PDB file of C-alpha atoms in Angstrom:
ATOM      1  CA  ASP A   1      12.497  -9.093  -7.468  1.00 67.00           C
ATOM      2  CA  GLN A   2       9.027  -7.859  -8.745  1.00 82.00           C
ATOM      3  CA  GLN A   3       6.942 -10.386  -6.697  1.00 93.00           C
ATOM      4  CA  VAL A   4       3.505  -8.458  -7.756  1.00 96.00           C
ATOM      5  CA  LYS A   5       3.136  -7.014 -11.148  1.00 96.00           C
ATOM      6  CA  GLN A   6       0.643  -5.001 -12.955  1.00 96.00           C
ATOM      7  CA  ASN A   7       2.019  -4.948 -16.757  1.00 92.00           C
ATOM      8  CA  SER A   8      -0.594  -2.266 -17.868  1.00 95.00           C
ATOM      9  CA  PRO A   9       0.608   1.226 -16.111  1.00 94.00           C
ATOM     10  CA  SER A  10      -2.821   2.960 -18.186  1.00 96.00           C
ATOM     11  CA  LEU A  11      -6.284   1.734 -18.745  1.00 96.00           C
ATOM     12  CA  SER A  12      -9.322   3.665 -20.621  1.00 97.00           C
ATOM     13  CA  VAL A  13     -12.677   2.300 -20.799  1.00 97.00           C
ATOM     14  CA  GLN A  14     -16.086   4.386 -21.739  1.00 97.00           C
ATOM     15  CA  GLU A  15     -18.587   4.852 -19.319  1.00 97.00           C
ATOM     16  CA  GLY A  16     -21.170   2.110 -18.474  1.00 97.00           C
ATOM     17  CA  ARG A  17     -18.627  -0.344 -20.023  1.00 97.00           C
ATOM     18  CA  ILE A  18     -16.173  -3.332 -17.890  1.00 98.00           C
ATOM     19  CA  SER A  19     -12.849  -2.462 -16.651  1.00 98.00           C
ATOM     20  CA  ILE A  20     -10.714  -5.361 -16.158  1.00 98.00           C
ATOM     21  CA  LEU A  21      -7.149  -4.943 -14.465  1.00 98.00           C
ATOM     22  CA  ASN A  22      -4.869  -7.295 -14.174  1.00 98.00           C
ATOM     23  CA  CYS A  23      -2.290  -8.393 -11.485  1.00 98.00           C
ATOM     24  CA  ASP A  24       0.313 -11.215 -11.935  1.00 97.00           C
ATOM     25  CA  TYR A  25       2.060 -12.742  -9.360  1.00 97.00           C
ATOM     26  CA  THR A  26       5.370 -14.572  -8.852  1.00 96.00           C
ATOM     27  CA  ASN A  27       4.846 -15.995  -4.865  1.00 94.00           C
ATOM     28  CA  SER A  28       2.437 -19.491  -4.688  1.00 94.00           C
ATOM     29  CA  MET A  29       3.056 -19.217  -1.162  1.00 94.00           C
ATOM     30  CA  PHE A  30       0.747 -15.721  -1.159  1.00 95.00           C
ATOM     31  CA  ASP A  31      -2.554 -16.401   0.937  1.00 94.00           C
ATOM     32  CA  TYR A  32      -4.694 -13.161   0.247  1.00 96.00           C
ATOM     33  CA  PHE A  33      -5.108 -10.715  -2.364  1.00 97.00           C
ATOM     34  CA  LEU A  34      -6.038  -7.126  -2.177  1.00 97.00           C
ATOM     35  CA  TRP A  35      -7.137  -4.290  -4.798  1.00 98.00           C
ATOM     36  CA  TYR A  36      -6.837  -0.739  -3.132  1.00 98.00           C
ATOM     37  CA  LYS A  37      -7.676   2.674  -5.161  1.00 97.00           C
ATOM     38  CA  LYS A  38      -5.932   5.741  -5.147  1.00 95.00           C
ATOM     39  CA  TYR A  39      -6.825   9.353  -5.829  1.00 93.00           C
ATOM     40  CA  PRO A  40      -4.051  11.832  -5.842  1.00 88.00           C
ATOM     41  CA  ALA A  41      -2.581  13.245  -2.365  1.00 83.00           C
ATOM     42  CA  GLU A  42      -4.566  10.415  -0.492  1.00 89.00           C
ATOM     43  CA  GLY A  43      -3.727   7.338   0.939  1.00 93.00           C
ATOM     44  CA  PRO A  44      -4.994   3.947  -0.761  1.00 95.00           C
ATOM     45  CA  THR A  45      -8.282   2.785   0.262  1.00 96.00           C
ATOM     46  CA  PHE A  46      -9.406  -1.144   0.374  1.00 96.00           C
ATOM     47  CA  LEU A  47     -11.409  -1.955  -2.461  1.00 97.00           C
ATOM     48  CA  ILE A  48     -11.836  -5.663  -2.184  1.00 97.00           C
ATOM     49  CA  SER A  49     -10.073  -8.836  -1.611  1.00 96.00           C
ATOM     50  CA  ILE A  50     -10.086 -12.531  -1.750  1.00 97.00           C
ATOM     51  CA  SER A  51      -8.052 -15.434  -0.368  1.00 96.00           C
ATOM     52  CA  SER A  52      -6.117 -17.887  -2.133  1.00 96.00           C
ATOM     53  CA  ILE A  53      -8.726 -20.931  -1.091  1.00 96.00           C
ATOM     54  CA  LYS A  54     -11.121 -18.806  -3.569  1.00 97.00           C
ATOM     55  CA  ASP A  55     -11.368 -18.292  -7.240  1.00 96.00           C
ATOM     56  CA  LYS A  56     -13.954 -15.357  -6.847  1.00 98.00           C
ATOM     57  CA  ASN A  57     -15.087 -12.469  -4.538  1.00 97.00           C
ATOM     58  CA  GLU A  58     -17.691 -10.009  -5.745  1.00 97.00           C
ATOM     59  CA  ASP A  59     -18.967  -6.670  -4.068  1.00 96.00           C
ATOM     60  CA  GLY A  60     -21.411  -4.644  -5.910  1.00 97.00           C
ATOM     61  CA  ARG A  61     -19.674  -3.276  -9.121  1.00 98.00           C
ATOM     62  CA  PHE A  62     -16.572  -4.817  -8.375  1.00 98.00           C
ATOM     63  CA  THR A  63     -15.690  -8.863  -8.786  1.00 98.00           C
ATOM     64  CA  VAL A  64     -11.982 -10.006  -7.945  1.00 98.00           C
ATOM     65  CA  PHE A  65     -10.914 -13.775 -10.121  1.00 98.00           C
ATOM     66  CA  LEU A  66      -8.044 -15.391  -8.980  1.00 98.00           C
ATOM     67  CA  ASN A  67      -6.364 -18.149 -10.955  1.00 97.00           C
ATOM     68  CA  LYS A  68      -3.765 -19.904  -8.821  1.00 96.00           C
ATOM     69  CA  SER A  69      -2.756 -21.747 -11.752  1.00 96.00           C
ATOM     70  CA  ALA A  70      -1.315 -19.077 -13.973  1.00 97.00           C
ATOM     71  CA  LYS A  71      -0.580 -16.832 -10.866  1.00 97.00           C
ATOM     72  CA  HIS A  72      -3.357 -14.127 -12.265  1.00 97.00           C
ATOM     73  CA  LEU A  73      -5.590 -12.217 -10.549  1.00 97.00           C
ATOM     74  CA  SER A  74      -8.164  -9.436 -11.977  1.00 98.00           C
ATOM     75  CA  LEU A  75     -10.549  -7.048 -10.787  1.00 98.00           C
ATOM     76  CA  HIS A  76     -13.820  -6.335 -13.021  1.00 98.00           C
ATOM     77  CA  ILE A  77     -15.644  -2.856 -12.947  1.00 98.00           C
ATOM     78  CA  VAL A  78     -18.959  -3.231 -14.079  1.00 97.00           C
ATOM     79  CA  PRO A  79     -20.593  -0.844 -14.997  1.00 97.00           C
ATOM     80  CA  SER A  80     -17.619   1.599 -14.858  1.00 98.00           C
ATOM     81  CA  GLN A  81     -18.438   5.137 -13.716  1.00 97.00           C
ATOM     82  CA  PRO A  82     -16.095   8.576 -13.757  1.00 96.00           C
ATOM     83  CA  GLY A  83     -15.392   8.248 -10.542  1.00 95.00           C
ATOM     84  CA  ASP A  84     -13.640   5.229 -10.561  1.00 97.00           C
ATOM     85  CA  SER A  85     -10.929   7.400 -12.471  1.00 97.00           C
ATOM     86  CA  ALA A  86      -7.972   6.417  -9.961  1.00 97.00           C
ATOM     87  CA  VAL A  87      -4.681   4.134  -9.655  1.00 97.00           C
ATOM     88  CA  TYR A  88      -5.354   0.857  -8.717  1.00 98.00           C
ATOM     89  CA  PHE A  89      -2.888  -1.338  -6.804  1.00 98.00           C
ATOM     90  CA  CYS A  90      -2.870  -4.904  -6.214  1.00 97.00           C
ATOM     91  CA  ALA A  91      -1.384  -6.285  -3.252  1.00 97.00           C
ATOM     92  CA  ALA A  92      -0.790  -9.888  -1.525  1.00 97.00           C
ATOM     93  CA  SER A  93      -0.056 -11.140   1.823  1.00 95.00           C
ATOM     94  CA  ASP A  94       3.036 -12.895   2.528  1.00 92.00           C
ATOM     95  CA  PRO A  95       2.054 -15.278   5.570  1.00 90.00           C
ATOM     96  CA  GLY A  96       5.586 -16.058   6.459  1.00 87.00           C
ATOM     97  CA  THR A  97       6.653 -12.578   6.889  1.00 86.00           C
ATOM     98  CA  TYR A  98       3.287 -10.468   7.639  1.00 88.00           C
ATOM     99  CA  LYS A  99       4.351  -8.290   4.623  1.00 92.00           C
ATOM    100  CA  TYR A 100       2.109  -6.733   1.817  1.00 95.00           C
ATOM    101  CA  ILE A 101       3.874  -6.480  -1.456  1.00 96.00           C
ATOM    102  CA  PHE A 102       2.264  -4.483  -4.149  1.00 97.00           C
ATOM    103  CA  GLY A 103       2.296  -3.982  -7.731  1.00 96.00           C
ATOM    104  CA  THR A 104       3.319  -0.943  -9.704  1.00 95.00           C
ATOM    105  CA  GLY A 105      -0.540   0.065  -9.855  1.00 96.00           C
ATOM    106  CA  THR A 106      -2.585   0.796 -13.008  1.00 97.00           C
ATOM    107  CA  ARG A 107      -3.866   4.336 -13.471  1.00 97.00           C
ATOM    108  CA  LEU A 108      -7.976   4.030 -14.940  1.00 98.00           C
ATOM    109  CA  LYS A 109      -9.318   6.744 -16.697  1.00 97.00           C
ATOM    110  CA  VAL A 110     -13.314   6.353 -17.063  1.00 97.00           C
ATOM    111  CA  LEU A 111     -14.428   8.373 -20.127  1.00 96.00           C
ATOM    112  CA  ALA A 112     -18.212   9.926 -19.838  1.00 91.00           C
TER     113      ALA A 112
ATOM    114  CA  ASP P   1     -12.372   6.203  15.446  1.00 55.00           C
ATOM    115  CA  THR P   2     -11.004   8.780  13.072  1.00 75.00           C
ATOM    116  CA  GLY P   3      -9.043   6.008  10.997  1.00 92.00           C
ATOM    117  CA  VAL P   4      -5.107   6.257  10.365  1.00 96.00           C
ATOM    118  CA  SER P   5      -4.008   9.721  11.104  1.00 96.00           C
ATOM    119  CA  GLN P   6      -0.218  10.718   9.796  1.00 97.00           C
ATOM    120  CA  ASN P   7       1.469  13.961  10.362  1.00 97.00           C
ATOM    121  CA  PRO P   8       2.530  16.298   8.973  1.00 97.00           C
ATOM    122  CA  ARG P   9       1.185  15.929   5.477  1.00 96.00           C
ATOM    123  CA  HIS P  10       3.455  17.714   3.968  1.00 97.00           C
ATOM    124  CA  LYS P  11       7.115  18.514   4.810  1.00 97.00           C
ATOM    125  CA  ILE P  12       9.591  20.268   2.401  1.00 98.00           C
ATOM    126  CA  THR P  13      13.380  20.648   4.040  1.00 97.00           C
ATOM    127  CA  LYS P  14      16.873  21.179   2.949  1.00 97.00           C
ATOM    128  CA  ARG P  15      19.325  18.012   2.387  1.00 97.00           C
ATOM    129  CA  GLY P  16      21.140  17.018   5.698  1.00 97.00           C
ATOM    130  CA  GLN P  17      18.574  17.843   7.885  1.00 98.00           C
ATOM    131  CA  ASN P  18      16.464  15.485  10.054  1.00 98.00           C
ATOM    132  CA  VAL P  19      12.720  14.671   9.702  1.00 98.00           C
ATOM    133  CA  THR P  20      10.231  12.775  11.730  1.00 98.00           C
ATOM    134  CA  PHE P  21       6.863  11.732  10.717  1.00 98.00           C
ATOM    135  CA  ARG P  22       4.466  10.340  13.021  1.00 98.00           C
ATOM    136  CA  CYS P  23       1.514   8.087  12.713  1.00 98.00           C
ATOM    137  CA  ASP P  24      -1.436   7.267  14.840  1.00 97.00           C
ATOM    138  CA  PRO P  25      -3.092   3.686  14.067  1.00 96.00           C
ATOM    139  CA  ILE P  26      -6.468   2.840  14.209  1.00 94.00           C
ATOM    140  CA  SER P  27      -6.530   2.381  18.152  1.00 90.00           C
ATOM    141  CA  GLU P  28      -7.455  -1.528  18.500  1.00 89.00           C
ATOM    142  CA  HIS P  29      -4.636  -2.125  15.596  1.00 92.00           C
ATOM    143  CA  ASN P  30      -1.816  -4.022  16.862  1.00 92.00           C
ATOM    144  CA  ARG P  31       0.172  -3.978  13.600  1.00 94.00           C
ATOM    145  CA  LEU P  32       1.735  -0.952  11.988  1.00 96.00           C
ATOM    146  CA  TYR P  33       3.587  -0.712   8.682  1.00 97.00           C
ATOM    147  CA  TRP P  34       5.895   1.708   7.285  1.00 97.00           C
ATOM    148  CA  TYR P  35       5.765   2.152   3.284  1.00 97.00           C
ATOM    149  CA  ARG P  36       7.314   4.602   0.751  1.00 96.00           C
ATOM    150  CA  GLN P  37       6.217   5.632  -2.899  1.00 95.00           C
ATOM    151  CA  THR P  38       7.559   7.549  -5.104  1.00 93.00           C
ATOM    152  CA  LEU P  39       5.775   8.432  -8.321  1.00 89.00           C
ATOM    153  CA  GLY P  40       5.102   5.929 -10.886  1.00 88.00           C
ATOM    154  CA  GLN P  41       5.494   2.800  -8.396  1.00 92.00           C
ATOM    155  CA  GLY P  42       3.452   0.869  -5.837  1.00 94.00           C
ATOM    156  CA  PRO P  43       4.244   1.493  -2.157  1.00 95.00           C
ATOM    157  CA  GLU P  44       7.391   0.062  -1.013  1.00 95.00           C
ATOM    158  CA  PHE P  45       7.388  -2.151   2.585  1.00 95.00           C
ATOM    159  CA  LEU P  46      10.024  -0.358   5.073  1.00 95.00           C
ATOM    160  CA  THR P  47       9.235  -2.026   8.180  1.00 95.00           C
ATOM    161  CA  TYR P  48       6.343  -3.291  10.346  1.00 94.00           C
ATOM    162  CA  PHE P  49       5.579  -3.137  14.168  1.00 95.00           C
ATOM    163  CA  GLN P  50       3.434  -5.709  15.940  1.00 93.00           C
ATOM    164  CA  ASN P  51       2.662  -3.996  19.158  1.00 92.00           C
ATOM    165  CA  GLU P  52       6.102  -2.175  20.242  1.00 92.00           C
ATOM    166  CA  ALA P  53       8.272  -4.888  18.429  1.00 92.00           C
ATOM    167  CA  GLN P  54       9.828  -4.027  15.480  1.00 91.00           C
ATOM    168  CA  LEU P  55       9.622  -7.250  13.679  1.00 91.00           C
ATOM    169  CA  GLU P  56      10.643  -6.499   9.744  1.00 88.00           C
ATOM    170  CA  LYS P  57      13.059  -3.667   8.378  1.00 89.00           C
ATOM    171  CA  SER P  58      13.277  -3.717   4.419  1.00 89.00           C
ATOM    172  CA  ARG P  59      16.919  -3.831   3.111  1.00 85.00           C
ATOM    173  CA  LEU P  60      15.270  -0.713   1.546  1.00 78.00           C
ATOM    174  CA  LEU P  61      15.959   1.331   4.920  1.00 82.00           C
ATOM    175  CA  SER P  62      19.520   2.250   5.338  1.00 85.00           C
ATOM    176  CA  ASP P  63      20.979   3.414   8.495  1.00 91.00           C
ATOM    177  CA  ARG P  64      19.861   6.639   8.210  1.00 95.00           C
ATOM    178  CA  PHE P  65      15.997   5.438   8.660  1.00 95.00           C
ATOM    179  CA  SER P  66      14.800   4.572  12.062  1.00 95.00           C
ATOM    180  CA  ALA P  67      11.486   3.711  13.115  1.00 96.00           C
ATOM    181  CA  GLU P  68      10.069   3.614  16.711  1.00 95.00           C
ATOM    182  CA  ARG P  69       6.418   2.629  18.300  1.00 95.00           C
ATOM    183  CA  PRO P  70       7.376   3.077  21.684  1.00 91.00           C
ATOM    184  CA  LYS P  71       4.387   1.680  23.745  1.00 87.00           C
ATOM    185  CA  GLY P  72       2.331  -0.112  20.934  1.00 85.00           C
ATOM    186  CA  SER P  73       0.160   2.967  20.134  1.00 90.00           C
ATOM    187  CA  PHE P  74       1.680   5.811  17.561  1.00 96.00           C
ATOM    188  CA  SER P  75       4.533   5.230  15.672  1.00 97.00           C
ATOM    189  CA  THR P  76       7.505   7.802  14.362  1.00 97.00           C
ATOM    190  CA  LEU P  77       9.457   7.161  11.184  1.00 97.00           C
ATOM    191  CA  GLU P  78      12.963   9.461  11.760  1.00 97.00           C
ATOM    192  CA  ILE P  79      15.574  10.227   8.660  1.00 97.00           C
ATOM    193  CA  GLN P  80      18.213  11.680   9.536  1.00 97.00           C
ATOM    194  CA  ARG P  81      20.665  13.736   7.155  1.00 97.00           C
ATOM    195  CA  THR P  82      18.048  13.834   4.297  1.00 97.00           C
ATOM    196  CA  GLU P  83      19.454  13.410   0.469  1.00 96.00           C
ATOM    197  CA  GLN P  84      17.249  14.313  -2.542  1.00 96.00           C
ATOM    198  CA  GLY P  85      16.488  10.423  -2.920  1.00 94.00           C
ATOM    199  CA  ASP P  86      14.250  10.119   0.361  1.00 96.00           C
ATOM    200  CA  SER P  87      11.909  12.474  -1.717  1.00 97.00           C
ATOM    201  CA  ALA P  88       8.657  10.543  -1.351  1.00 96.00           C
ATOM    202  CA  MET P  89       5.163   9.799  -0.014  1.00 96.00           C
ATOM    203  CA  TYR P  90       5.577   7.913   3.294  1.00 97.00           C
ATOM    204  CA  LEU P  91       2.721   5.902   4.320  1.00 97.00           C
ATOM    205  CA  CYS P  92       1.631   4.380   7.393  1.00 98.00           C
ATOM    206  CA  ALA P  93      -0.860   1.470   7.677  1.00 97.00           C
ATOM    207  CA  SER P  94      -2.437  -0.370  10.304  1.00 96.00           C
ATOM    208  CA  THR P  95      -4.048  -3.789  11.238  1.00 94.00           C
ATOM    209  CA  VAL P  96      -5.362  -6.086  13.261  1.00 90.00           C
ATOM    210  CA  ALA P  97      -2.987  -9.602  13.543  1.00 82.00           C
ATOM    211  CA  GLY P  98      -5.355 -12.026  11.603  1.00 81.00           C
ATOM    212  CA  ALA P  99      -7.135  -9.560   9.703  1.00 84.00           C
ATOM    213  CA  ASN P 100      -5.968  -9.232   6.325  1.00 86.00           C
ATOM    214  CA  VAL P 101      -6.850  -5.622   4.854  1.00 93.00           C
ATOM    215  CA  LEU P 102      -4.250  -2.450   5.533  1.00 95.00           C
ATOM    216  CA  THR P 103      -5.882   0.726   6.663  1.00 96.00           C
ATOM    217  CA  PHE P 104      -3.591   3.321   5.397  1.00 97.00           C
ATOM    218  CA  GLY P 105      -3.452   6.789   6.475  1.00 97.00           C
ATOM    219  CA  ALA P 106      -3.339   9.620   4.362  1.00 96.00           C
ATOM    220  CA  GLY P 107       0.549   9.870   4.096  1.00 96.00           C
ATOM    221  CA  SER P 108       3.238  12.119   4.784  1.00 97.00           C
ATOM    222  CA  ARG P 109       4.767  13.914   1.209  1.00 97.00           C
ATOM    223  CA  LEU P 110       8.659  14.749   1.753  1.00 97.00           C
ATOM    224  CA  THR P 111      10.240  16.803  -0.425  1.00 97.00           C
ATOM    225  CA  VAL P 112      13.798  17.397  -0.031  1.00 97.00           C
ATOM    226  CA  LEU P 113      15.986  20.149  -1.750  1.00 96.00           C
TER     227      LEU P 113
END
């Protein structure tokens, strides 16, 4: 039972353009959503998060949008840079169990 | 504050051997999590501790897996009688109760031959 889904395994974007990574979830009780970035042979690094009571959070080039009715969130990176090339995971926090559930990841490649 | 530290970073072992991984969380973090990640998958929850108490354990964790956090500081994850299917990256993360962000270590990669 995959409660957090990232349906695009990979994405290629030209440098300077916008990257949009998507994530869907099934549990309406999730109260917090996070995006992590992961380079090979390293642990995931926290990028940005959003509370379930908000619909947008912005931090520099990174913006996360949450659509609760659609159970969908997206991460926008503008402008995309080659150093953004990595695997991106979305995660959701379950307040009932304190577990964080991760998606399967999207590999972003930013082309110079 | 040196972040979350995991040791060893890499472990190669033969099937049937026991292995132990250690995680040192950020000092003031009272919640500690273990995850497992295999190729092409996201991190899968294994277990978590609040202080020294193990509060949740995944069904993924067979009886060959055991985790401890004896003094509410560092934690160990032991795998007994390893199998080739145990080959994965084992990730440790920590946070403070009430905070929402998990901070991960660099992981311990296990290869079972």
